[in-house]
Coordinates of N, CA and C and ligand atoms in Angstrom, one line a residue:
M1389 N -37.3 -3.6 46.6 CA -37.2 -2.2 46.2 C -38.3 -1.9 45.2
S1390 N -39.1 -0.9 45.6 CA -40.2 -0.6 44.7 C -40.0 0.8 44.1
G1391 N -40.6 1.1 43.0 CA -40.5 2.4 42.3 C -39.2 2.7 41.8
A1392 N -39.2 3.4 40.6 CA -37.9 3.8 40.0 C -37.3 5.0 40.7
L1393 N -36.0 5.1 40.6 CA -35.3 6.3 41.1 C -35.7 7.5 40.2
S1394 N -35.6 8.6 40.8 CA -35.7 9.8 40.0 C -34.5 9.9 39.1
R1395 N -34.6 10.8 38.1 CA -33.4 11.0 37.2 C -32.2 11.4 37.9
E1396 N -32.4 12.3 38.8 CA -31.2 12.8 39.6 C -30.6 11.8 40.5
E1397 N -31.5 11.0 41.1 CA -31.0 9.9 42.0 C -30.2 8.9 41.2
R1398 N -30.8 8.5 40.0 CA -30.1 7.5 39.2 C -28.7 8.1 38.7
K1399 N -28.7 9.4 38.4 CA -27.5 10.0 37.9 C -26.4 10.0 39.0
A1400 N -26.8 10.2 40.2 CA -25.9 10.2 41.4 C -25.4 8.8 41.6
E1401 N -26.3 7.8 41.4 CA -25.9 6.4 41.6 C -24.8 6.0 40.5
L1402 N -25.1 6.4 39.3 CA -24.2 6.1 38.2 C -22.9 6.8 38.4
A1403 N -22.9 8.1 38.8 CA -21.7 8.8 39.0 C -20.8 8.2 40.1
A1404 N -21.4 7.7 41.2 CA -20.7 7.0 42.2 C -20.1 5.7 41.7
A1405 N -20.8 5.0 41.0 CA -20.3 3.7 40.4 C -19.2 3.9 39.4
L1406 N -19.3 5.0 38.6 CA -18.3 5.3 37.6 C -17.0 5.7 38.3
A1407 N -17.1 6.5 39.4 CA -15.9 6.9 40.1 C -15.2 5.7 40.8
E1408 N -16.1 4.7 41.3 CA -15.5 3.5 41.9 C -14.7 2.7 40.9
I1409 N -15.3 2.6 39.7 CA -14.6 1.8 38.6 C -13.4 2.5 38.2
Q1410 N -13.4 3.8 38.0 CA -12.2 4.5 37.6 C -11.1 4.3 38.7
E1411 N -11.5 4.3 39.9 CA -10.6 4.0 41.0 C -10.0 2.6 40.9
R1412 N -10.8 1.6 40.6 CA -10.3 0.3 40.4 C -9.3 0.2 39.3
I1413 N -9.6 0.9 38.2 CA -8.7 0.9 37.0 C -7.4 1.6 37.4
A1414 N -7.5 2.7 38.1 CA -6.3 3.5 38.5 C -5.4 2.6 39.4
T1415 N -6.0 1.9 40.3 CA -5.3 1.0 41.2 C -4.6 -0.1 40.5
A1416 N -5.4 -0.7 39.6 CA -4.8 -1.8 38.8 C -3.7 -1.3 37.9
C1417 N -3.8 -0.2 37.3 CA -2.8 0.4 36.5 C -1.5 0.7 37.3
A1418 N -1.7 1.3 38.5 CA -0.6 1.6 39.4 C 0.2 0.3 39.7
K1419 N -0.5 -0.8 40.0 CA 0.1 -2.1 40.3 C 0.9 -2.6 39.1
A1420 N 0.3 -2.4 37.9 CA 0.9 -2.9 36.7 C 2.0 -2.0 36.1
G1421 N 2.1 -0.8 36.7 CA 3.1 0.2 36.2 C 2.6 0.7 34.8
R1422 N 1.3 0.9 34.7 CA 0.7 1.4 33.4 C 0.0 2.8 33.7
D1423 N -0.1 3.5 32.6 CA -0.8 4.8 32.6 C -2.3 4.5 32.4
P1424 N -3.2 5.0 33.4 CA -4.6 4.7 33.2 C -5.2 5.3 32.0
A1425 N -4.5 6.3 31.3 CA -5.0 6.8 30.1 C -5.0 5.8 29.0
E1426 N -4.2 4.7 29.2 CA -4.1 3.6 28.2 C -5.4 2.7 28.2
V1427 N -6.2 2.8 29.3 CA -7.2 1.8 29.5 C -8.6 2.5 29.3
Q1428 N -9.3 2.2 28.3 CA -10.7 2.7 28.1 C -11.7 2.0 29.0
L1429 N -12.5 2.7 29.6 CA -13.7 2.1 30.3 C -14.9 2.1 29.4
L1430 N -15.3 0.9 28.9 CA -16.4 0.9 28.0 C -17.6 0.4 28.8
P1431 N -18.6 1.3 29.0 CA -19.8 0.9 29.7 C -20.6 -0.1 28.8
I1432 N -21.1 -1.2 29.4 CA -21.9 -2.1 28.6 C -23.3 -2.0 29.1
T1433 N -24.2 -1.5 28.2 CA -25.5 -1.0 28.6 C -26.6 -2.0 28.2
K1434 N -26.3 -3.2 27.8 CA -27.3 -4.2 27.4 C -28.2 -4.4 28.6
N1435 N -29.5 -4.5 28.3 CA -30.5 -4.7 29.4 C -30.8 -3.4 30.2
F1436 N -30.2 -2.4 29.8 CA -30.5 -1.1 30.5 C -31.0 -0.1 29.5
P1437 N -31.9 0.8 30.0 CA -32.6 1.7 29.0 C -31.7 2.8 28.5
A1438 N -32.2 3.4 27.4 CA -31.5 4.5 26.7 C -31.3 5.6 27.7
S1439 N -32.2 5.8 28.7 CA -32.1 6.9 29.7 C -30.8 6.8 30.5
D1440 N -30.3 5.5 30.8 CA -29.1 5.4 31.5 C -27.9 5.8 30.6
V1441 N -28.0 5.5 29.3 CA -26.9 5.9 28.4 C -26.9 7.4 28.3
A1442 N -28.0 8.0 28.3 CA -28.1 9.5 28.3 C -27.4 10.1 29.5
L1443 N -27.7 9.5 30.7 CA -27.1 10.0 31.9 C -25.6 9.8 31.9
L1444 N -25.1 8.6 31.5 CA -23.7 8.3 31.4 C -23.0 9.3 30.4
T1445 N -23.7 9.7 29.4 CA -23.2 10.7 28.4 C -23.0 12.0 29.2
E1446 N -24.0 12.4 30.0 CA -23.8 13.6 30.8 C -22.6 13.5 31.7
L1447 N -22.3 12.3 32.1 CA -21.2 12.1 33.1 C -19.9 11.9 32.3
G1448 N -19.9 12.1 31.0 CA -18.6 12.1 30.3 C -18.3 10.9 29.4
C1449 N -19.2 9.9 29.5 CA -18.9 8.7 28.7 C -19.3 9.0 27.2
T1450 N -18.5 8.5 26.3 CA -18.8 8.8 24.9 C -19.0 7.5 24.0
E1451 N -18.6 6.4 24.6 CA -18.7 5.1 23.9 C -19.4 4.1 24.7
F1452 N -20.1 3.2 24.1 CA -20.9 2.2 24.9 C -20.9 0.8 24.1
G1453 N -21.0 -0.2 24.9 CA -21.1 -1.6 24.3 C -22.5 -2.2 24.4
E1454 N -22.9 -2.9 23.4 CA -24.2 -3.6 23.4 C -24.0 -5.0 22.8
S1455 N -24.8 -5.9 23.3 CA -24.7 -7.3 22.9 C -25.6 -7.7 21.7
R1456 N -26.8 -7.1 21.6 CA -27.7 -7.6 20.6 C -28.1 -6.5 19.6
E1457 N -28.1 -6.9 18.4 CA -28.3 -5.9 17.3 C -29.6 -5.2 17.5
Q1458 N -30.7 -5.9 17.7 CA -32.0 -5.3 17.8 C -32.2 -4.3 18.9
E1459 N -31.7 -4.8 20.1 CA -31.8 -3.9 21.3 C -31.0 -2.7 21.1
A1460 N -29.8 -2.8 20.5 CA -28.9 -1.7 20.3 C -29.4 -0.7 19.3
S1461 N -29.9 -1.2 18.2 CA -30.4 -0.3 17.2 C -31.6 0.5 17.7
A1462 N -32.5 -0.1 18.5 CA -33.6 0.7 19.0 C -33.1 1.7 20.0
K1463 N -32.1 1.4 20.8 CA -31.6 2.3 21.8 C -30.9 3.5 21.0
A1464 N -30.1 3.1 20.0 CA -29.3 4.2 19.3 C -30.3 5.1 18.6
A1465 N -31.4 4.6 18.1 CA -32.4 5.4 17.4 C -33.0 6.4 18.4
E1466 N -33.4 5.8 19.6 CA -34.0 6.6 20.6 C -33.1 7.8 21.0
L1467 N -31.8 7.5 21.2 CA -30.9 8.5 21.6 C -30.6 9.5 20.5
A1468 N -30.5 9.0 19.3 CA -30.3 9.9 18.2 C -31.4 11.0 18.1
E1469 N -32.6 10.5 18.4 CA -33.7 11.5 18.4 C -33.6 12.6 19.4
A1470 N -32.9 12.2 20.5 CA -32.6 13.2 21.6 C -31.3 14.0 21.3
G1471 N -30.7 13.7 20.1 CA -29.5 14.4 19.7 C -28.2 13.9 20.4
I1472 N -28.3 12.6 20.9 CA -27.2 12.0 21.5 C -26.6 10.9 20.6
H1473 N -25.3 11.1 20.2 CA -24.8 10.2 19.2 C -23.5 9.6 19.7
P1474 N -23.5 8.6 20.6 CA -22.3 8.0 21.1 C -21.7 7.0 20.1
R1475 N -20.5 6.6 20.3 CA -19.9 5.5 19.5 C -20.3 4.2 20.1
W1476 N -20.9 3.3 19.3 CA -21.3 2.0 19.8 C -20.4 0.9 19.4
H1477 N -20.1 0.0 20.4 CA -19.4 -1.2 20.1 C -20.3 -2.4 20.2
L1478 N -20.3 -3.3 19.2 CA -21.0 -4.5 19.3 C -20.1 -5.5 20.0
I1479 N -20.6 -6.1 21.1 CA -19.7 -7.0 21.9 C -20.4 -8.4 22.0
G1480 N -21.5 -8.6 21.3 CA -22.1 -9.9 21.3 C -22.0 -10.6 19.9
R1481 N -22.5 -11.8 19.9 CA -22.4 -12.5 18.6 C -23.3 -11.9 17.6
L1482 N -22.8 -11.9 16.3 CA -23.5 -11.3 15.2 C -23.8 -12.4 14.2
Q1483 N -25.1 -12.4 13.8 CA -25.5 -13.3 12.7 C -25.2 -12.6 11.4
R1484 N -24.8 -13.4 10.4 CA -24.3 -12.8 9.2 C -25.4 -12.0 8.5
N1485 N -26.7 -12.5 8.7 CA -27.8 -11.7 8.0 C -28.1 -10.4 8.6
K1486 N -27.4 -10.1 9.8 CA -27.6 -8.8 10.4 C -26.5 -7.8 10.1
A1487 N -25.6 -8.2 9.2 CA -24.4 -7.4 8.9 C -24.8 -6.0 8.4
R1488 N -25.7 -5.9 7.5 CA -26.1 -4.6 7.0 C -26.8 -3.8 8.1
A1489 N -27.6 -4.4 8.9 CA -28.3 -3.6 9.9 C -27.3 -3.1 11.0
V1490 N -26.3 -3.8 11.3 CA -25.4 -3.4 12.4 C -24.6 -2.2 12.0
L1491 N -24.4 -2.1 10.7 CA -23.6 -0.9 10.2 C -24.2 0.4 10.5
R1492 N -25.6 0.4 10.6 CA -26.3 1.6 10.8 C -26.0 2.3 12.1
W1493 N -25.6 1.5 13.1 CA -25.4 2.1 14.4 C -24.0 1.8 15.0
A1494 N -23.4 0.7 14.6 CA -22.2 0.3 15.3 C -20.9 1.0 14.7
G1495 N -20.1 1.5 15.6 CA -18.8 2.1 15.1 C -17.7 1.0 15.1
V1496 N -17.8 0.0 16.0 CA -16.8 -1.0 16.2 C -17.5 -2.3 16.3
I1497 N -17.1 -3.4 15.6 CA -17.6 -4.7 15.9 C -16.4 -5.4 16.6
Q1498 N -16.7 -5.8 17.9 CA -15.6 -6.4 18.7 C -15.6 -7.9 18.5
T1499 N -16.6 -8.5 17.8 CA -16.8 -9.9 17.9 C -16.7 -10.6 16.5
V1500 N -15.7 -10.2 15.7 CA -15.5 -10.9 14.4 C -14.8 -12.2 14.7
D1501 N -15.4 -13.3 14.4 CA -14.8 -14.5 14.8 C -14.8 -15.6 13.7
S1502 N -15.2 -15.2 12.5 CA -15.1 -16.2 11.4 C -14.9 -15.6 10.1
V1503 N -14.3 -16.3 9.2 CA -14.1 -15.8 7.8 C -15.4 -15.4 7.2
R1504 N -16.4 -16.2 7.4 CA -17.7 -16.0 6.8 C -18.4 -14.7 7.3
L1505 N -18.2 -14.4 8.6 CA -18.7 -13.2 9.2 C -17.9 -12.0 8.6
A1506 N -16.6 -12.1 8.6 CA -15.8 -11.0 8.0 C -16.2 -10.7 6.6
E1507 N -16.5 -11.8 5.8 CA -16.9 -11.6 4.4 C -18.3 -10.9 4.4
A1508 N -19.2 -11.3 5.2 CA -20.5 -10.7 5.2 C -20.4 -9.2 5.6
L1509 N -19.6 -8.9 6.6 CA -19.4 -7.5 7.0 C -18.7 -6.7 5.9
A1510 N -17.7 -7.2 5.3 CA -17.0 -6.5 4.2 C -17.9 -6.2 3.0
K1511 N -18.8 -7.2 2.7 CA -19.7 -7.0 1.6 C -20.7 -5.9 2.0
A1512 N -21.2 -5.9 3.2 CA -22.2 -4.9 3.6 C -21.5 -3.5 3.6
V1513 N -20.3 -3.4 4.1 CA -19.6 -2.1 4.0 C -19.4 -1.6 2.6
A1514 N -19.0 -2.5 1.7 CA -18.8 -2.2 0.3 C -20.1 -1.6 -0.3
K1515 N -21.2 -2.3 0.0 CA -22.5 -1.9 -0.5 C -22.9 -0.5 0.0
A1516 N -22.7 -0.3 1.4 CA -23.0 1.0 2.0 C -22.2 2.1 1.4
R1517 N -20.9 1.8 1.1 CA -20.0 2.8 0.5 C -20.5 3.1 -0.9
A1518 N -20.8 2.1 -1.7 CA -21.3 2.2 -3.1 C -22.5 3.1 -3.1
E1519 N -23.4 2.9 -2.1 CA -24.6 3.6 -2.1 C -24.5 5.0 -1.4
G1520 N -23.3 5.4 -1.0 CA -23.1 6.7 -0.4 C -23.6 6.8 1.0
E1521 N -23.8 5.6 1.7 CA -24.3 5.7 3.1 C -23.1 5.8 4.1
R1522 N -21.9 5.5 3.7 CA -20.8 5.7 4.5 C -19.5 5.8 3.7
E1523 N -18.5 6.4 4.3 CA -17.2 6.6 3.6 C -16.1 5.7 4.1
D1524 N -16.1 5.5 5.4 CA -14.9 4.8 6.0 C -15.1 3.3 6.1
P1525 N -13.9 2.6 6.2 CA -14.0 1.2 6.5 C -14.6 1.0 7.9
L1526 N -14.9 -0.2 8.3 CA -15.5 -0.5 9.6 C -14.4 -1.0 10.5
D1527 N -14.3 -0.4 11.7 CA -13.4 -0.8 12.7 C -13.8 -2.2 13.3
V1528 N -12.9 -3.1 13.4 CA -13.3 -4.4 13.9 C -12.2 -4.9 14.8
L1529 N -12.6 -5.8 15.8 CA -11.7 -6.6 16.6 C -11.9 -8.0 16.3
V1530 N -10.9 -8.8 16.4 CA -11.1 -10.2 16.2 C -11.3 -10.8 17.6
Q1531 N -12.4 -11.5 17.8 CA -12.7 -12.2 19.1 C -12.0 -13.5 19.1
L1532 N -11.1 -13.7 20.1 CA -10.4 -14.9 20.2 C -11.0 -15.9 21.2
S1533 N -11.1 -17.2 20.8 CA -11.5 -18.2 21.7 C -10.3 -18.6 22.6
L1534 N -10.5 -18.5 23.9 CA -9.3 -18.9 24.7 C -9.5 -20.3 25.3
D1535 N -10.6 -20.9 25.0 CA -10.8 -22.3 25.5 C -11.0 -23.3 24.3
G1536 N -11.0 -22.7 23.1 CA -11.2 -23.5 21.9 C -12.6 -24.0 21.7
D1537 N -13.5 -23.6 22.5 CA -14.9 -24.0 22.4 C -15.7 -23.0 21.5
P1538 N -15.9 -23.4 20.2 CA -16.5 -22.4 19.3 C -18.0 -22.0 19.7
Q1539 N -18.6 -22.9 20.5 CA -20.0 -22.6 20.9 C -20.1 -21.2 21.6
R1540 N -19.0 -20.9 22.3 CA -19.0 -19.7 23.2 C -18.5 -18.4 22.4
G1541 N -18.3 -18.5 21.1 CA -17.9 -17.4 20.4 C -16.3 -17.3 20.4
G1542 N -15.8 -16.6 19.4 CA -14.4 -16.5 19.3 C -13.8 -17.4 18.3
V1543 N -12.7 -17.0 17.6 CA -12.1 -17.8 16.6 C -11.0 -18.7 17.3
P1544 N -11.0 -20.0 17.0 CA -9.9 -20.8 17.6 C -8.5 -20.3 17.1
Q1545 N -7.5 -20.4 17.9 CA -6.2 -19.8 17.6 C -5.7 -20.3 16.2
D1546 N -6.0 -21.6 15.9 CA -5.4 -22.1 14.7 C -6.1 -21.6 13.4
Q1547 N -7.2 -20.8 13.6 CA -7.8 -20.2 12.4 C -7.7 -18.7 12.4
L1548 N -6.9 -18.2 13.4 CA -6.7 -16.7 13.5 C -6.0 -16.1 12.3
A1549 N -5.0 -16.8 11.8 CA -4.2 -16.2 10.7 C -5.0 -16.0 9.4
E1550 N -5.9 -17.0 9.2 CA -6.7 -17.0 8.0 C -7.7 -15.8 8.1
L1551 N -8.3 -15.7 9.3 CA -9.3 -14.6 9.6 C -8.7 -13.2 9.4
V1552 N -7.5 -13.1 10.0 CA -6.8 -11.8 10.0 C -6.5 -11.4 8.5
A1553 N -6.1 -12.4 7.7 CA -5.7 -12.1 6.3 C -7.0 -11.7 5.6
K1554 N -8.1 -12.3 5.9 CA -9.4 -12.0 5.2 C -9.7 -10.5 5.5
I1555 N -9.6 -10.2 6.8 CA -10.0 -8.8 7.2 C -9.0 -7.8 6.6
T1556 N -7.7 -8.0 6.7 CA -6.8 -7.0 6.3 C -6.8 -6.8 4.7
R1557 N -7.1 -7.9 4.0 CA -7.1 -7.8 2.6 C -8.4 -7.2 2.0
S1558 N -9.5 -7.1 2.8 CA -10.8 -6.8 2.3 C -10.8 -5.3 1.8
G1559 N -10.1 -4.4 2.5 CA -10.2 -3.0 2.2 C -11.4 -2.4 2.8
E1560 N -12.3 -3.1 3.3 CA -13.5 -2.6 3.9 C -13.5 -2.6 5.4
L1561 N -12.6 -3.4 6.0 CA -12.5 -3.6 7.4 C -11.2 -3.2 8.0
N1562 N -11.2 -2.5 9.1 CA -10.0 -1.9 9.7 C -9.7 -2.7 10.9
L1563 N -8.6 -3.5 10.9 CA -8.3 -4.4 12.1 C -7.7 -3.5 13.2
K1564 N -8.4 -3.4 14.3 CA -8.0 -2.6 15.4 C -7.4 -3.4 16.5
G1565 N -7.6 -4.7 16.6 CA -7.0 -5.5 17.7 C -7.8 -6.7 18.0
V1566 N -7.7 -7.1 19.3 CA -8.3 -8.4 19.7 C -9.2 -8.2 20.9
M1567 N -10.1 -9.1 21.0 CA -11.1 -9.1 22.1 C -11.2 -10.6 22.6
A1568 N -11.4 -10.7 23.9 CA -11.7 -12.1 24.5 C -12.5 -12.0 25.8
V1569 N -13.2 -13.1 26.1 CA -13.9 -13.2 27.3 C -13.1 -14.4 28.0
A1570 N -12.8 -14.2 29.3 CA -12.1 -15.3 30.0 C -13.1 -16.5 30.1
P1571 N -12.6 -17.7 29.8 CA -13.5 -18.9 29.9 C -14.0 -19.0 31.3
L1572 N -15.3 -19.4 31.5 CA -15.8 -19.7 32.8 C -15.0 -20.7 33.5
G1573 N -14.7 -20.5 34.8 CA -14.0 -21.4 35.6 C -12.5 -21.5 35.4
S1574 N -12.0 -20.6 34.4 CA -10.5 -20.6 34.2 C -9.9 -19.6 35.1
N1575 N -8.6 -19.6 35.2 CA -7.9 -18.6 35.9 C -7.7 -17.4 34.9
P1576 N -8.3 -16.2 35.2 CA -8.3 -15.1 34.3 C -6.8 -14.7 33.9
H1577 N -5.9 -14.9 34.8 CA -4.5 -14.5 34.5 C -4.0 -15.4 33.4
D1578 N -4.3 -16.7 33.4 CA -3.9 -17.6 32.3 C -4.5 -17.1 31.0
A1579 N -5.8 -16.9 31.1 CA -6.5 -16.5 29.8 C -6.0 -15.2 29.3
F1580 N -5.9 -14.2 30.1 CA -5.5 -12.9 29.6 C -4.0 -12.9 29.2
G1581 N -3.2 -13.7 29.9 CA -1.8 -13.8 29.5 C -1.7 -14.4 28.1
E1582 N -2.5 -15.4 27.8 CA -2.5 -16.0 26.5 C -2.9 -14.9 25.4
L1583 N -4.0 -14.2 25.8 CA -4.5 -13.1 24.9 C -3.4 -12.1 24.6
A1584 N -2.6 -11.7 25.6 CA -1.5 -10.8 25.5 C -0.5 -11.3 24.5
E1585 N -0.2 -12.6 24.5 CA 0.8 -13.1 23.6 C 0.3 -13.1 22.2
V1586 N -1.0 -13.4 22.0 CA -1.5 -13.4 20.7 C -1.5 -12.0 20.1
S1587 N -1.9 -11.0 21.0 CA -1.9 -9.6 20.6 C -0.5 -9.1 20.2
A1588 N 0.5 -9.5 20.9 CA 1.9 -9.1 20.6 C 2.3 -9.6 19.3
R1589 N 2.0 -10.9 19.0 CA 2.3 -11.5 17.7 C 1.6 -10.8 16.6
L1590 N 0.3 -10.5 16.8 CA -0.5 -9.8 15.8 C 0.1 -8.4 15.5
R1591 N 0.5 -7.7 16.5 CA 1.1 -6.3 16.3 C 2.4 -6.3 15.5
N1592 N 3.1 -7.4 15.6 CA 4.3 -7.5 14.8 C 4.0 -7.4 13.3
E1593 N 2.9 -7.9 12.9 CA 2.6 -7.8 11.5 C 1.6 -6.7 11.1
H1594 N 0.8 -6.4 12.1 CA -0.3 -5.3 11.9 C -0.1 -4.3 13.0
A1595 N 0.7 -3.3 12.7 CA 1.1 -2.4 13.8 C -0.1 -1.6 14.3
G1596 N -1.2 -1.5 13.5 CA -2.4 -0.7 14.0 C -3.3 -1.5 14.9
A1597 N -3.0 -2.8 15.0 CA -4.0 -3.7 15.8 C -3.6 -3.6 17.3
V1598 N -3.8 -2.4 17.9 CA -3.3 -2.1 19.2 C -4.3 -2.4 20.3
V1599 N -5.6 -2.6 20.0 CA -6.6 -2.7 21.0 C -6.6 -4.1 21.6
V1600 N -6.6 -4.2 22.9 CA -6.8 -5.5 23.6 C -8.1 -5.3 24.5
S1601 N -9.2 -5.8 24.0 CA -10.5 -5.6 24.8 C -10.6 -6.9 25.7
A1602 N -10.4 -6.6 27.0 CA -10.4 -7.8 27.9 C -10.7 -7.2 29.3
G1603 N -11.5 -8.0 30.0 CA -11.8 -7.7 31.4 C -13.2 -7.2 31.5
M1604 N -14.0 -7.6 32.5 CA -15.3 -7.2 32.8 C -15.4 -6.9 34.3
S1605 N -16.6 -6.7 34.8 CA -16.8 -6.3 36.2 C -15.9 -7.2 37.1
G1606 N -15.9 -8.5 36.9 CA -15.3 -9.4 37.9 C -13.8 -9.6 37.7
D1607 N -13.3 -9.3 36.5 CA -11.9 -9.6 36.3 C -11.1 -8.5 35.6
L1608 N -11.5 -7.3 35.8 CA -10.8 -6.2 35.1 C -9.4 -6.0 35.6
E1609 N -9.1 -6.3 36.9 CA -7.8 -6.1 37.4 C -6.8 -7.1 36.7
A1610 N -7.2 -8.3 36.6 CA -6.3 -9.3 35.9 C -6.1 -8.9 34.5
A1611 N -7.1 -8.4 33.8 CA -7.0 -8.0 32.4 C -6.0 -6.8 32.2
I1612 N -6.1 -5.9 33.1 CA -5.2 -4.7 33.1 C -3.8 -5.1 33.3
D1613 N -3.6 -6.1 34.2 CA -2.3 -6.6 34.5 C -1.7 -7.2 33.3
H1614 N -2.5 -7.7 32.4 CA -2.0 -8.4 31.2 C -2.2 -7.5 29.9
G1615 N -2.3 -6.2 30.1 CA -2.2 -5.3 29.0 C -3.5 -4.9 28.4
S1616 N -4.7 -5.1 29.0 CA -5.9 -4.7 28.4 C -5.9 -3.2 28.2
T1617 N -6.5 -2.8 27.0 CA -6.7 -1.4 26.7 C -8.1 -1.0 26.7
C1618 N -9.0 -2.0 27.0 CA -10.5 -1.7 27.0 C -11.1 -2.7 27.9
V1619 N -11.7 -2.2 29.0 CA -12.4 -3.0 29.9 C -13.9 -2.8 29.7
R1620 N -14.6 -3.9 29.6 CA -16.1 -3.8 29.3 C -16.9 -4.0 30.6
V1621 N -17.4 -3.0 31.1 CA -18.0 -3.1 32.4 C -19.5 -2.8 32.4
G1622 N -20.3 -3.9 32.8 CA -21.7 -3.7 32.9 C -22.2 -3.7 34.3
T1623 N -22.3 -4.8 35.0 CA -22.9 -4.9 36.3 C -22.3 -3.9 37.3
S1624 N -21.0 -3.8 37.4 CA -20.4 -2.9 38.4 C -20.8 -1.5 38.2
L1625 N -21.1 -1.1 37.0 CA -21.5 0.3 36.7 C -23.0 0.5 36.8
L1626 N -23.7 -0.4 36.1 CA -25.2 -0.1 36.0 C -26.0 -0.9 37.1
G1627 N -25.4 -1.9 37.7 CA -26.1 -2.6 38.8 C -26.8 -3.8 38.3
G1628 N -27.5 -4.5 39.2 CA -28.2 -5.7 38.8 C -29.7 -5.3 38.5
R1629 N -30.1 -4.2 38.9 CA -31.5 -3.7 38.8 C -31.8 -3.3 37.3
R1630 N -32.9 -3.7 36.8 CA -33.3 -3.2 35.5 C -34.3 -2.1 35.6
L1631 N -34.1 -1.0 34.9 CA -35.0 0.1 34.9 C -35.8 0.1 33.6
T1632 N -37.0 0.6 33.7 CA -37.7 0.8 32.4 C -37.5 2.3 32.0
S1633 N -37.6 2.5 30.8 CA -37.5 3.9 30.3 C -38.6 4.8 30.8
P1634 N -38.3 6.0 31.2 CA -39.4 6.9 31.7 C -40.3 7.3 30.5
Ligands
PLP1871 C1 -22.2 -8.4 29.4 C2 -20.8 -8.4 28.9 C3 -19.8 -7.7 29.6 C4 -20.1 -7.0 30.9 O1 -20.1 -7.9 31.9 P1 -20.2 -7.5 33.4 O2 -19.8 -8.7 34.1 O3 -21.7 -7.2 33.6 O4 -19.4 -6.3 33.7 C5 -18.6 -7.7 29.0 N1 -18.3 -8.4 27.9 C6 -19.2 -9.1 27.2 C7 -18.8 -9.8 26.0 C8 -20.5 -9.1 27.7 O5 -21.4 -9.8 27.0

């Protein structure tokens, strides 16, 4: 395939993919006896240009997920210049020394997985508030490790209570729920079933922690079956092709 698509061709391609995913979500919700309005479709735009985010905004999307602080902050800045201000979710690993930087563009950090990271974020929020850069606490999700392998991100279940306590007592972070990635090679139904149990226990003590961010292009049906309220879709929406910004 040579040459980039025109803006209108790309918009039509994205519109078709968006409709297809919405259909998948609706079908999965019908099977699970759930209301599709409970499930947010979060487009994941990592590796894709700001122009695609702009087109998806025209198609009605208002929130996006990004994996890397530097790529996301550049994209957010480019879009802000064009007057486009979506709500961004960080869905990738965050280094503690990037806590201050991430606050400038991210509305939600989905990947809080250690006490030390929670502390760094809380400190950065406190500083930004003291300096008049922001008013509100930062929305966060706790990323849970479903295979206990800390290399892949996520807090092991036996450290979850300590992390939750750190977040909820900080006053700077707003615990919105949980996030997980199904371990490679596992049955997603097992993984998402486990996540649903953890989420239910968490909600017993923290009624506001209602978000369950689970499911990607390949396993969103299983995630919806187990109560996901946010599916993070990259490939099925944006495709495998990488475009350069015009
Ligand atoms: C890239 C990514 C996604 C999207 O994955 P696709 O398979 O492309 O839909 C979802 N969640 C996380 C954490 C990701 O890094």
